[in-house]
Tab-separated table of C-alpha atoms and ligand atoms in Angstrom:
chain	number	residue	atom	x	y	z
A	720	ALA	CA	120.011	110.023	136.744
A	721	PRO	CA	117.903	108.531	133.963
A	722	GLY	CA	115.014	106.373	135.158
A	723	LYS	CA	114.066	102.955	133.929
A	724	LYS	CA	112.948	102.962	130.298
A	725	PRO	CA	109.280	101.918	130.146
A	726	PHE	CA	108.480	98.830	128.111
A	727	SER	CA	107.023	100.129	124.871
A	728	GLY	CA	105.865	96.897	123.256
A	729	HIS	CA	107.012	95.588	119.883
A	730	LEU	CA	105.781	94.667	116.459
A	731	HIS	CA	104.081	91.389	115.592
A	732	PRO	CA	106.399	88.972	113.720
A	733	LEU	CA	104.172	89.114	110.637
A	734	THR	CA	104.414	92.924	110.617
A	735	LEU	CA	108.195	92.697	110.859
A	736	VAL	CA	108.288	90.248	107.968
A	737	GLN	CA	105.920	92.323	105.839
A	738	ARG	CA	108.064	95.445	106.334
A	739	LYS	CA	111.224	93.549	105.425
A	740	ILE	CA	109.604	92.131	102.282
A	741	GLU	CA	108.379	95.565	101.205
A	742	GLU	CA	111.839	97.043	101.757
A	743	ILE	CA	113.512	94.356	99.633
A	744	PHE	CA	111.099	94.633	96.705
A	745	GLN	CA	111.220	98.436	96.840
A	746	SER	CA	115.002	98.227	96.548
A	747	MET	CA	114.420	96.263	93.321
A	748	GLY	CA	112.109	98.968	91.951
A	749	PHE	CA	108.708	97.504	92.880
A	750	SER	CA	105.924	99.745	94.231
A	751	VAL	CA	103.773	98.575	97.138
A	752	VAL	CA	100.011	98.723	96.513
A	753	GLU	CA	96.896	97.416	98.253
A	754	GLY	CA	93.448	96.136	97.403
A	755	PRO	CA	90.223	95.534	99.368
A	756	GLU	CA	89.670	92.454	101.550
A	757	MET	CA	85.968	92.500	100.629
A	758	GLU	CA	86.112	91.806	96.929
A	759	THR	CA	83.743	91.351	94.003
A	760	GLU	CA	83.271	88.001	92.330
A	761	TRP	CA	84.547	89.644	89.131
A	762	TYR	CA	87.979	90.559	90.500
A	763	ASN	CA	88.444	87.475	92.682
A	764	PHE	CA	87.400	85.005	89.974
A	765	ASP	CA	86.044	86.012	86.542
A	766	ALA	CA	88.734	88.545	85.636
A	767	LEU	CA	91.309	85.924	86.643
A	768	ASN	CA	89.991	83.539	84.007
A	769	ILE	CA	87.896	81.549	86.526
A	770	PRO	CA	84.311	81.585	85.200
A	771	LYS	CA	81.369	80.497	87.392
A	772	ASP	CA	81.411	76.863	86.237
A	773	HIS	CA	85.195	76.431	86.569
A	774	PRO	CA	86.289	73.659	88.981
A	775	ALA	CA	89.074	75.942	90.312
A	776	ARG	CA	86.368	77.801	92.255
A	777	ASP	CA	86.275	74.779	94.580
A	778	ILE	CA	89.913	75.205	95.630
A	779	TRP	CA	89.208	78.794	96.550
A	780	ASP	CA	85.952	78.141	98.357
A	781	THR	CA	85.088	81.284	100.317
A	782	PHE	CA	82.680	83.309	102.405
A	783	TYR	CA	79.999	85.208	100.507
A	784	LEU	CA	78.713	88.304	102.282
A	785	LYS	CA	75.164	89.610	102.448
A	786	ASN	CA	76.202	92.764	100.579
A	787	GLY	CA	76.981	90.732	97.448
A	788	LEU	CA	80.744	90.825	97.994
A	789	LEU	CA	83.008	88.000	99.130
A	790	LEU	CA	86.115	87.698	101.283
A	791	ARG	CA	89.015	87.534	98.844
A	792	THR	CA	90.668	84.136	98.656
A	793	HIS	CA	93.998	85.465	97.383
A	794	THR	CA	95.743	88.755	96.610
A	795	SER	CA	95.584	88.091	92.849
A	796	PRO	CA	92.564	90.405	92.285
A	797	VAL	CA	94.908	93.325	93.032
A	798	GLN	CA	96.766	92.489	89.791
A	799	VAL	CA	93.678	93.261	87.740
A	800	ARG	CA	92.705	96.350	89.728
A	801	TYR	CA	96.196	97.757	89.244
A	802	MET	CA	96.510	96.930	85.532
A	803	GLU	CA	93.181	98.661	84.844
A	804	ARG	CA	94.505	101.964	86.158
A	805	ASN	CA	98.175	101.971	85.240
A	806	GLN	CA	100.102	101.765	82.014
A	807	PRO	CA	102.993	99.280	81.648
A	808	PRO	CA	105.816	98.808	82.379
A	809	LEU	CA	104.431	97.701	85.764
A	810	LYS	CA	106.314	96.447	88.807
A	811	ILE	CA	104.294	96.009	91.985
A	812	ILE	CA	103.840	93.895	95.070
A	813	ALA	CA	100.540	93.778	96.966
A	814	PRO	CA	100.627	92.416	100.513
A	815	GLY	CA	97.421	91.679	102.374
A	816	ARG	CA	95.124	89.463	104.355
A	817	ILE	CA	93.133	86.735	102.627
A	818	TYR	CA	90.431	84.255	103.625
A	819	ARG	CA	89.832	80.578	102.946
A	820	HIS	CA	87.155	78.110	103.933
A	821	GLU	CA	89.411	75.263	105.031
A	822	ALA	CA	90.501	73.018	107.874
A	823	THR	CA	93.488	74.303	109.829
A	824	ASP	CA	96.683	72.458	110.620
A	825	ALA	CA	100.313	73.349	111.356
A	826	SER	CA	100.810	74.960	107.928
A	827	HIS	CA	97.229	76.024	107.036
A	828	GLU	CA	95.088	78.838	108.445
A	829	THR	CA	91.673	80.163	107.424
A	830	ASN	CA	92.992	83.722	107.297
A	831	PHE	CA	96.565	84.393	106.434
A	832	TYR	CA	98.703	86.815	104.438
A	833	GLN	CA	99.949	86.762	100.880
A	834	ILE	CA	102.280	88.969	98.898
A	835	GLU	CA	101.200	89.295	95.314
A	836	GLY	CA	103.825	90.275	92.765
A	837	LEU	CA	103.365	91.496	89.207
A	838	MET	CA	105.806	92.625	86.543
A	839	VAL	CA	104.477	93.436	83.057
A	840	GLY	CA	106.248	94.917	80.057
A	841	LYS	CA	107.199	94.230	76.452
A	842	ASP	CA	109.496	91.284	77.005
A	843	ILE	CA	109.310	90.210	80.658
A	844	SER	CA	110.018	86.478	80.935
A	845	ILE	CA	110.340	83.611	83.409
A	846	ALA	CA	114.093	84.310	83.459
A	847	ASN	CA	113.255	87.719	84.989
A	848	PHE	CA	110.970	86.002	87.506
A	849	LYS	CA	113.678	83.585	88.566
A	850	ALA	CA	116.240	86.358	88.977
A	851	VAL	CA	113.878	88.512	91.069
A	852	ILE	CA	112.819	85.638	93.319
A	853	GLN	CA	116.339	84.339	93.867
A	854	GLU	CA	117.515	87.839	94.773
A	855	PHE	CA	114.540	88.239	97.107
A	856	PHE	CA	115.214	84.970	98.973
A	857	GLN	CA	118.930	85.696	99.206
A	858	ILE	CA	118.319	89.093	100.863
A	859	PHE	CA	115.377	87.957	103.011
A	860	PHE	CA	117.208	85.000	104.531
A	861	ASN	CA	120.605	86.661	104.331
A	862	LYS	CA	122.184	83.618	102.654
A	863	PRO	CA	121.923	81.767	99.330
A	864	ILE	CA	118.687	79.746	99.200
A	865	GLU	CA	118.068	76.734	97.014
A	866	ILE	CA	114.742	76.940	95.182
A	867	ARG	CA	112.981	74.679	92.728
A	868	MET	CA	110.192	75.387	90.271
A	869	ARG	CA	107.539	72.724	89.644
A	870	PRO	CA	104.950	72.889	86.845
A	871	SER	CA	101.508	73.659	88.280
A	872	PHE	CA	98.132	74.941	87.166
A	873	PHE	CA	96.411	78.231	87.937
A	874	PRO	CA	93.719	79.480	85.523
A	875	PHE	CA	95.257	82.974	85.534
A	876	VAL	CA	98.696	81.964	84.243
A	877	GLU	CA	100.169	80.036	81.329
A	878	PRO	CA	102.521	78.377	81.982
A	879	GLY	CA	102.113	78.088	85.746
A	880	PHE	CA	104.382	76.746	88.442
A	881	GLU	CA	104.965	76.519	92.169
A	882	VAL	CA	108.200	77.448	93.877
A	883	ASP	CA	109.564	75.494	96.830
A	884	MET	CA	112.500	76.449	98.984
A	885	LYS	CA	114.849	74.087	100.757
A	886	GLY	CA	114.715	74.447	104.505
A	887	GLU	CA	116.237	72.374	107.279
A	888	LYS	CA	113.363	69.895	107.101
A	889	GLY	CA	113.281	69.586	103.312
A	890	TRP	CA	111.262	71.353	100.623
A	891	LEU	CA	108.363	73.660	101.541
A	892	GLU	CA	105.986	75.203	99.013
A	893	MET	CA	106.270	78.974	99.212
A	894	MET	CA	104.323	80.383	96.281
A	895	GLY	CA	102.286	79.973	93.133
A	896	ALA	CA	103.449	81.824	90.041
A	897	GLY	CA	103.475	81.949	86.270
A	898	MET	CA	103.231	84.034	83.137
A	899	VAL	CA	100.084	86.192	83.274
A	900	HIS	CA	97.386	84.577	81.122
A	901	PRO	CA	96.407	86.595	77.997
A	902	ASN	CA	92.760	86.516	79.184
A	903	VAL	CA	93.763	88.271	82.412
A	904	LEU	CA	95.620	91.009	80.535
A	905	LYS	CA	92.530	91.404	78.309
A	906	ALA	CA	90.172	91.541	81.312
A	907	ALA	CA	92.295	94.413	82.638
A	908	GLY	CA	92.210	96.230	79.280
A	909	LEU	CA	95.785	95.448	78.182
A	910	ASN	CA	96.759	93.984	74.819
A	911	PRO	CA	98.468	90.568	75.159
A	912	LYS	CA	99.882	90.942	71.638
A	913	PHE	CA	102.335	93.549	72.836
A	914	LEU	CA	102.625	92.853	76.560
A	915	GLN	CA	103.583	89.978	78.802
A	916	GLY	CA	104.741	89.418	82.338
A	917	PHE	CA	104.962	87.255	85.383
A	918	ALA	CA	102.962	87.177	88.605
A	919	PHE	CA	103.341	85.340	91.869
A	920	GLY	CA	101.590	84.910	95.210
A	921	ILE	CA	103.791	84.136	98.221
A	922	GLY	CA	102.449	82.786	101.498
A	923	MET	CA	103.760	85.396	103.920
A	924	ASP	CA	103.138	83.292	107.034
A	925	ARG	CA	105.178	80.484	105.480
A	926	LEU	CA	108.060	82.903	104.865
A	927	ALA	CA	107.872	84.039	108.482
A	928	MET	CA	107.815	80.397	109.645
A	929	MET	CA	110.980	79.667	107.671
A	930	LYS	CA	112.750	82.807	108.854
A	931	TYR	CA	112.014	82.382	112.563
A	932	LYS	CA	111.831	78.542	112.575
A	933	ILE	CA	108.220	78.456	113.743
A	934	ASN	CA	106.602	75.065	113.376
A	935	ASP	CA	102.916	75.987	113.692
A	936	ILE	CA	101.240	78.783	111.711
A	937	ARG	CA	98.451	79.061	114.308
A	938	LEU	CA	100.886	80.602	116.803
A	939	PHE	CA	100.808	83.867	114.829
A	940	TYR	CA	97.123	84.335	115.593
A	941	SER	CA	97.021	82.888	119.105
A	942	GLY	CA	97.717	86.174	120.906
A	943	ASP	CA	99.983	84.172	123.231
A	944	LEU	CA	102.476	86.611	124.760
A	945	ARG	CA	104.943	83.818	125.560
A	946	PHE	CA	105.240	83.423	121.787
A	947	LEU	CA	104.933	87.072	120.749
A	948	ASN	CA	107.430	88.432	123.272
A	949	GLN	CA	110.232	86.541	121.529
A	950	PHE	CA	110.246	88.981	118.595
B	1206	YSA	C1	99.603	82.002	91.328
B	1206	YSA	C2	99.917	82.519	90.100
B	1206	YSA	C3	99.989	83.898	89.971
B	1206	YSA	O1	100.238	84.416	88.750
B	1206	YSA	C4	99.790	84.746	91.031
B	1206	YSA	C5	99.466	84.210	92.265
B	1206	YSA	C6	99.376	82.837	92.426
B	1206	YSA	C7	98.985	82.263	93.737
B	1206	YSA	C8	97.497	81.991	93.832
B	1206	YSA	N1	96.710	83.226	93.826
B	1206	YSA	C9	97.205	81.257	95.144
B	1206	YSA	O2	96.549	81.767	96.036
B	1206	YSA	N2	97.784	80.049	95.226
B	1206	YSA	S1	97.775	79.134	96.538
B	1206	YSA	O3	96.418	78.837	96.946
B	1206	YSA	O4	98.605	77.976	96.285
B	1206	YSA	O5	98.451	79.974	97.713
B	1206	YSA	C10	99.720	80.591	97.499
B	1206	YSA	C11	100.625	80.352	98.698
B	1206	YSA	O6	99.932	80.729	99.904
B	1206	YSA	C12	100.986	78.898	98.910
B	1206	YSA	O7	102.108	78.562	98.113
B	1206	YSA	C13	101.300	78.855	100.398
B	1206	YSA	O8	102.607	79.369	100.645
B	1206	YSA	C14	100.304	79.834	100.960
B	1206	YSA	N3	99.097	79.167	101.460
B	1206	YSA	C15	98.117	78.552	100.748
B	1206	YSA	N4	97.125	78.093	101.538
B	1206	YSA	C16	97.488	78.439	102.802
B	1206	YSA	C17	98.747	79.107	102.754
B	1206	YSA	N5	99.357	79.584	103.860
B	1206	YSA	C18	98.727	79.375	105.038
B	1206	YSA	N6	97.516	78.774	105.176
B	1206	YSA	C19	96.875	78.283	104.092
B	1206	YSA	N7	95.670	77.716	104.238
């Protein structure tokens, strides 16, 4: 007779969510790429149209390492790294860990995960962005999701906006996004006269919180088995 199956452990909720996200975007024709967590100032800031004296550097305050690199404050540098080496049309997502110098609370951590998205071609527009994101939410949550786009500012897009989704407790900000700024295309060696596209950066932990109804982001990193064993 067969014996008792040994307990083999399970995946962390953030790993489950990352795999699901990758599967959905791949089904829409996006490739999954990665970039380094230790990043240069050029890719994290300058190439994204954030020069040294730009006030936006304050929002993305970070840790500078002794080797001259820094801990990336978002996944956006992967956009530039990818555009330098690949010819459009481009369709990628780039998931990964990022670092911030900030106070933690129920929806803020000092390290967390983002999913960068980038689609560049001859005539890619915000209409394409909206269609992709709506499709993504619909599949991820397995039901129609109400979203809203609010105007917002990021130096690396023009125009820029933030996208909120409606949850049970009202609107929650899920991502920053916009049309890739001509200066960013130029920094990556592409010609903004003939190319345009959208980019976005989703907070992956926030997506996981919405999916599993988790009310404190810090639980993901607590190592508490009473929490983790539920997945
Ligand atoms: C904007 C435009 C683009 O073309 C591409 C990307 C972006 C996003 C930009 N790079 C960025 O990092 N914006 S952000 O600081 O607002 O963070 C994006 C998302 O990460 C937020 O919408 C939120 O969902 C999540 N987030 C931000 N700070 C967080 C956090 N999640 C957990 N803890 C924090 N401290």
